Tab-separated table of C-alpha atoms in Angstrom:
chain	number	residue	atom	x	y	z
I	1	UNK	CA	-14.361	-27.853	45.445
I	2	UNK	CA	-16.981	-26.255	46.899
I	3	UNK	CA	-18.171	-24.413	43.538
I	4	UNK	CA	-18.215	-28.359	41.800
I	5	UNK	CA	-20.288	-29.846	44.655
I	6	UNK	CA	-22.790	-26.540	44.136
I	7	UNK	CA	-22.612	-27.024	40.166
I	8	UNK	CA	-23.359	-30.981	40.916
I	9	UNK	CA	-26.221	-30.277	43.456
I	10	UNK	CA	-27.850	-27.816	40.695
I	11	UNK	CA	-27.411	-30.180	37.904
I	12	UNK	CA	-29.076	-32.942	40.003
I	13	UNK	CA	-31.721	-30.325	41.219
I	14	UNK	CA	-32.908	-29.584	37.418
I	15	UNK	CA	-32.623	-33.023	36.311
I	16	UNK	CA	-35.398	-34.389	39.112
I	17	UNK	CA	-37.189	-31.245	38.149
I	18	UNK	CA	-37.159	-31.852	34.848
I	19	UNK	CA	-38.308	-35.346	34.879
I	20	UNK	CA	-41.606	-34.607	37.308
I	21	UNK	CA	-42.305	-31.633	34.542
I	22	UNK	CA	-42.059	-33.981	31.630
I	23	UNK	CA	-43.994	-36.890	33.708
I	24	UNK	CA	-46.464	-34.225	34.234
I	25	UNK	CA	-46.902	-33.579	30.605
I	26	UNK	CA	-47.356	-37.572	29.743
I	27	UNK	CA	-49.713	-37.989	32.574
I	28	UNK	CA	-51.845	-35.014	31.085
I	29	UNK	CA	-51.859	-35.989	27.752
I	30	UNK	CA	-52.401	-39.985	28.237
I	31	UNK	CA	-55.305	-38.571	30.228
I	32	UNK	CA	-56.983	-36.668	27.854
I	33	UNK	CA	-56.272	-39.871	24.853
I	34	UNK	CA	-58.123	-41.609	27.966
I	35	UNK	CA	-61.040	-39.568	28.192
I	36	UNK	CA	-61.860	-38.965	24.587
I	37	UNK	CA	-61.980	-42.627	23.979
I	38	UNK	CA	-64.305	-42.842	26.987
I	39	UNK	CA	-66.430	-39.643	25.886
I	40	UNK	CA	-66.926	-41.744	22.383
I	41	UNK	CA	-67.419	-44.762	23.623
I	42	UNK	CA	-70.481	-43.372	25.789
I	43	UNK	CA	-71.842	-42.063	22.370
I	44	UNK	CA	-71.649	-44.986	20.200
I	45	UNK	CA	-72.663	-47.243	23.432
I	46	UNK	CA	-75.452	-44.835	24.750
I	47	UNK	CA	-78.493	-42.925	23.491
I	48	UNK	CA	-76.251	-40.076	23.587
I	49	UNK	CA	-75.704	-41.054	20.390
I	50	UNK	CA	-79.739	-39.519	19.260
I	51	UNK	CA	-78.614	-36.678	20.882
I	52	UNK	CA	-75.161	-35.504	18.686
I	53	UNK	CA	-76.353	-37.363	15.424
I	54	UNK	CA	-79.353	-37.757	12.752
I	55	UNK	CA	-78.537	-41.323	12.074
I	56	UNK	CA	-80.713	-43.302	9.612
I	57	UNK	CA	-79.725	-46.457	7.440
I	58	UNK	CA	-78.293	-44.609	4.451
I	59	UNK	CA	-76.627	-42.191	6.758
I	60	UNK	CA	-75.129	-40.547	9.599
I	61	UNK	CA	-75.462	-36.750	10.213
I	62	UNK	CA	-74.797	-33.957	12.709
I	63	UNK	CA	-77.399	-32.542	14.951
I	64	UNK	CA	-77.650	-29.161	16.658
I	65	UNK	CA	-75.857	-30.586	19.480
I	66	UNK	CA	-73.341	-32.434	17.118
I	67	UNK	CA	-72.766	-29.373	15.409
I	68	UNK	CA	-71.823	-27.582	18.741
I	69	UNK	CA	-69.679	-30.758	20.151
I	70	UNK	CA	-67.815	-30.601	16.517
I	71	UNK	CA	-67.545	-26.638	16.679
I	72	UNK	CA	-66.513	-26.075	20.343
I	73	UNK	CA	-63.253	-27.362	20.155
I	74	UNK	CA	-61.786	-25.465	17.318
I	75	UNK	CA	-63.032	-22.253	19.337
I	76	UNK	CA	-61.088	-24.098	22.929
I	77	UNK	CA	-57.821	-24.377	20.852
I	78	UNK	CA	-57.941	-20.650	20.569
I	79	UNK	CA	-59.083	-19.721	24.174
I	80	UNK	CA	-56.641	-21.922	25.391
I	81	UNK	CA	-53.654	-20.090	25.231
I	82	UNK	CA	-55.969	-16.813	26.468
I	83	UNK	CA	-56.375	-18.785	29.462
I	84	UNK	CA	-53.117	-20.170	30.021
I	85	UNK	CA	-52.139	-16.661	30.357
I	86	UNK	CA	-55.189	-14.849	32.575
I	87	UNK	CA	-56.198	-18.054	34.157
I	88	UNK	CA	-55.489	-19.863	37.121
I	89	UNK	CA	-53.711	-23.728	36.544
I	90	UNK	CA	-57.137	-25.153	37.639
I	91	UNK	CA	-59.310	-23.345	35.023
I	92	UNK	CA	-56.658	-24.568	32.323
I	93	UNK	CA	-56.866	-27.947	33.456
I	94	UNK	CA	-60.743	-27.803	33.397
I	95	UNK	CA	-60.384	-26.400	29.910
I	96	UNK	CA	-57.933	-29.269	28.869
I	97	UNK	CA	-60.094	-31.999	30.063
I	98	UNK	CA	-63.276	-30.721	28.305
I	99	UNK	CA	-61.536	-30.183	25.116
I	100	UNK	CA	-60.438	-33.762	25.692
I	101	UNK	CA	-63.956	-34.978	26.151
I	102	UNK	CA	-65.640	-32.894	23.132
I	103	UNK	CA	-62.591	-34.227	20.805
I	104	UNK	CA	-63.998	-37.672	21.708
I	105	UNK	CA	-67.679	-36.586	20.908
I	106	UNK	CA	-66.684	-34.908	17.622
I	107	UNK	CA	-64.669	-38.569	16.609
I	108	UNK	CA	-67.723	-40.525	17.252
I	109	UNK	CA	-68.075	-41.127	13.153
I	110	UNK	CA	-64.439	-42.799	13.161
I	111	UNK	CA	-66.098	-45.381	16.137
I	112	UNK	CA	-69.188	-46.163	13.834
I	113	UNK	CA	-67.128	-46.462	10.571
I	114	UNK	CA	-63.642	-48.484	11.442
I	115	UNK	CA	-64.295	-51.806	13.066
I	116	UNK	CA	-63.413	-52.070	16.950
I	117	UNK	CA	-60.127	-54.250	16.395
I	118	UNK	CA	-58.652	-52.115	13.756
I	119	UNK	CA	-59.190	-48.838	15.875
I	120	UNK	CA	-56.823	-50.872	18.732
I	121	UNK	CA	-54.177	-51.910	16.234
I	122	UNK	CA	-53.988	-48.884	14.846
I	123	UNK	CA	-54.014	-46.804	18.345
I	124	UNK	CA	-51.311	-49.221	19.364
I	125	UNK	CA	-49.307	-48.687	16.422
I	126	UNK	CA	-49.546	-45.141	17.060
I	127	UNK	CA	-48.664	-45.129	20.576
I	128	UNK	CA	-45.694	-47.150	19.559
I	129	UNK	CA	-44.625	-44.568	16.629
I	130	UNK	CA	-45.383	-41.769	18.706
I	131	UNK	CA	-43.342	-42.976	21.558
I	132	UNK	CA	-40.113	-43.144	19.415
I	133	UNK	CA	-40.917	-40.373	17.900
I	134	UNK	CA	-40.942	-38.406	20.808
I	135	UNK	CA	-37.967	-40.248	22.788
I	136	UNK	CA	-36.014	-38.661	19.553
I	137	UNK	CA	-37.319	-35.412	20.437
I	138	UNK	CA	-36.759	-35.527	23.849
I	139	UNK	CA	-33.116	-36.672	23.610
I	140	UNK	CA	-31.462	-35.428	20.421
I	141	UNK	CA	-28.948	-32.720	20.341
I	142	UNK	CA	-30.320	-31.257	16.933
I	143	UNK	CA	-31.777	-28.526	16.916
I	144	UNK	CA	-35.210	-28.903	15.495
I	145	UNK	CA	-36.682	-25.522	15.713
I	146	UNK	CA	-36.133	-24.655	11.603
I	147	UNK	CA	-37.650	-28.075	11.024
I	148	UNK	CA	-40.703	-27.085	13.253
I	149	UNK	CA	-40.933	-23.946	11.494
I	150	UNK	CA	-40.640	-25.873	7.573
I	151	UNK	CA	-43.411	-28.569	9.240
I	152	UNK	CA	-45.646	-25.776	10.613
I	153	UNK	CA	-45.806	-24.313	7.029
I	154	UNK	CA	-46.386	-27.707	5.602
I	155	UNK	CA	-49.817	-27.877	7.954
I	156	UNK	CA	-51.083	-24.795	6.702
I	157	UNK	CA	-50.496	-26.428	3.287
I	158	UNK	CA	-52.249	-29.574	4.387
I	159	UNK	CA	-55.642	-27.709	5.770
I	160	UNK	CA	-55.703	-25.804	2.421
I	161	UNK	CA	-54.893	-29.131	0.000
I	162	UNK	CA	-57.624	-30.961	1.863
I	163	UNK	CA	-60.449	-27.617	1.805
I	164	UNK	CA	-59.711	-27.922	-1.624
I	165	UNK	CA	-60.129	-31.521	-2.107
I	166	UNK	CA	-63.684	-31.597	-0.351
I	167	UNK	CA	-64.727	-29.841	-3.703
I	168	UNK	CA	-62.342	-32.138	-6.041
I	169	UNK	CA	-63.313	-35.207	-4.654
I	170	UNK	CA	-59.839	-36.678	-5.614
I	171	UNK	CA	-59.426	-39.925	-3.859
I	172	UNK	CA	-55.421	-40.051	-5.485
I	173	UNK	CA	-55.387	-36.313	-3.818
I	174	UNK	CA	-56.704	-37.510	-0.391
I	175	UNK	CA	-54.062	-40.383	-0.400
I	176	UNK	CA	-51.213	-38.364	-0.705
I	177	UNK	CA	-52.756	-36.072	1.334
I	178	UNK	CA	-52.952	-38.982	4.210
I	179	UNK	CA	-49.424	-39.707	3.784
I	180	UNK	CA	-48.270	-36.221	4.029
I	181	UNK	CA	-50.504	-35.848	7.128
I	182	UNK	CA	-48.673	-38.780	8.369
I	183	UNK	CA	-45.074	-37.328	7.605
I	184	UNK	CA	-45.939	-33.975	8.939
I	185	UNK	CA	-47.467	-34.981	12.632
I	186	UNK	CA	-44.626	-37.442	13.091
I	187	UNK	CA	-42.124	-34.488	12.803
I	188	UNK	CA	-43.914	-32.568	15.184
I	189	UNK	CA	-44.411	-34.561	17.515
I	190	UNK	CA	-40.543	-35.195	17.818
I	191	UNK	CA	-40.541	-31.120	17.616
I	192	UNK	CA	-43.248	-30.171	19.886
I	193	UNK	CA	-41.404	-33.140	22.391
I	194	UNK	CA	-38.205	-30.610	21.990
I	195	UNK	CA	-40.035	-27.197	22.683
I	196	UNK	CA	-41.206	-28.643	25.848
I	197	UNK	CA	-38.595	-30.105	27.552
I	198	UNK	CA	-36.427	-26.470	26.251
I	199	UNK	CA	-39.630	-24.105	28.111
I	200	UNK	CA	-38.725	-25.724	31.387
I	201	UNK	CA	-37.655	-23.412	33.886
I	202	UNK	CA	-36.125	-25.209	37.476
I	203	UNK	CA	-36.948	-21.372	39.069
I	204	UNK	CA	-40.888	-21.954	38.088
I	205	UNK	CA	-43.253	-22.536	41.126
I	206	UNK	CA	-45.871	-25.021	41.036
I	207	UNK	CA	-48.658	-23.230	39.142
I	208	UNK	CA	-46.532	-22.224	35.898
I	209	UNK	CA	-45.411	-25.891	36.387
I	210	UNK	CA	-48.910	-26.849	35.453
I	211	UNK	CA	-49.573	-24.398	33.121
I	212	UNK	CA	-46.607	-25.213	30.804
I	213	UNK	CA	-47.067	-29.249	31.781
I	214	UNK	CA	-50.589	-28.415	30.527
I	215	UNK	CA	-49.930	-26.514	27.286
I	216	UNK	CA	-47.204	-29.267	26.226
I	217	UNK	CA	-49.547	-31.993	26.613
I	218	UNK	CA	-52.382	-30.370	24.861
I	219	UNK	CA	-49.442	-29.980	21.784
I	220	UNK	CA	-48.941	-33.860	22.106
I	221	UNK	CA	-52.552	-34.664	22.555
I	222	UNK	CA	-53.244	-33.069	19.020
I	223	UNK	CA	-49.892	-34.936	17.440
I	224	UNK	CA	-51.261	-38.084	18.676
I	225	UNK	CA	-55.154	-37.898	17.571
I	226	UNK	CA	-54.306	-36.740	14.428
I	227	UNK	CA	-51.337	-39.083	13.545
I	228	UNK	CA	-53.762	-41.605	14.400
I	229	UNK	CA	-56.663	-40.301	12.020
I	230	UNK	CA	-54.051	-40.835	9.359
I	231	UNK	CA	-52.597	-43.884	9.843
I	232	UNK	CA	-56.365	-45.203	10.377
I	233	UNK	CA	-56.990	-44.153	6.630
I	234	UNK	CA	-54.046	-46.861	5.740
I	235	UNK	CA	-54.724	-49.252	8.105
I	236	UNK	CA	-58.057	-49.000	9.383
I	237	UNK	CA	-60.551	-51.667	8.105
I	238	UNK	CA	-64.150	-50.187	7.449
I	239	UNK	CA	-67.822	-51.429	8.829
């Protein structure tokens, strides 16, 4: 009797613990969506804009600065996980929330070239796709981890398909490229939704907490941005 009302106190112990985590990890991540729509917004809005891009009538080109801003995060993607480990939970976050606000510097061009009520519909489309998407992966039994690994490979693909197609110029290519892009960050998101709820750990104090919370939104950040840069190929409506 005893051992059952221990087992039940445990179970209920983990479950609360559980739910803050994955709270945590939403909060972060709907954060960061939050301020790389502000950090472009300020650009497009703002003379910032003079300062990130060359922009005349017949085009629209980087800068120094816009170089750097497009660069940086690529190179914070790596140093993040360098961090997670050496770091303290407060230099990860500040990490997390300047990658956040460079992503929305580097997406300026998508704010000048989609029209302002397209970029909602599609964002709320996305939200609404990603949410099931990652319900799925939150709650299914399955185990997805050979389908992360098959959809991992399928990236690498992608990235190589589309390197190639800047010199092709195929505009068949690029569709089918879109809708593969599309396939392949809805299945991850349901994965990487999986992975984080399995590398919770009730015995963690608060900092790994946050680190892991941290890392897991940062893996749903990038689902989200990018299954929205696809969808907005289908459904966005140009300038």
């Amino acid at each position: 009797m005893q051992h059952e009302i221990y087992s039940q106190t445990t179970s209920s112990a983990v479950d609360a613990g559980l739910r803050s985590y994955m709270q945590k990890v939403y909060n972060f991540m709907a954060g960061g969506l939050c301020i790389t729509a502000l950090a472009a917004w300020l650009v497009v809005n703002t003379s910032l804009i003079n300062l990130f891009f060359n922009i005349t009538p017949q085009s629209v080109s980087l800068s120094g600065f816009g170089w750097l801003a497009f660069l940086a995060p690529l190179v914070m993607v790596f140093a993040f996980n360098w961090v997670v480990r050496t770091g303290t939970s407060g230099q990860v976050q500040l990490l997390f929330w300047s990658y956040a606000a460079l992503m929305g510097i580097s997406l300026t061009p998508v704010f000048l070239l989609y029209t302002q009520s397209s970029l909602v519909r599609v964002f709320l489309i996305t939200a609404g796709a990603f949410g099931g998407l990652s319900l799925y992966g939150y709650t299914t039994k399955r185990d997805l981890t050979g389908f992360g690994s098959f959809l991992y490979m399928g990236l690498i693909g992608l990235i190589i398909a589309m390197i190639v197609n800047i010199f092709l110029k195929s505009s068949g290519l690029d569709w089918a490229l879109s809708i593969i892009g599309v396939g392949i960050f809805s299945g991850l998101t349901a994965y990487d939704s999986q992975k984080i709820r399995q590398i919770y750990t009730s015995t963690d104090d608060r900092e790994i907490v946050t680190k892991k919370a941290l890392t897991g939104a940062l893996s749903l950040y990038l689902d989200f941005i990018n299954l929205f840069l696809y969808l907005l190929r289908f459904l966005g409506d140009r300038r």
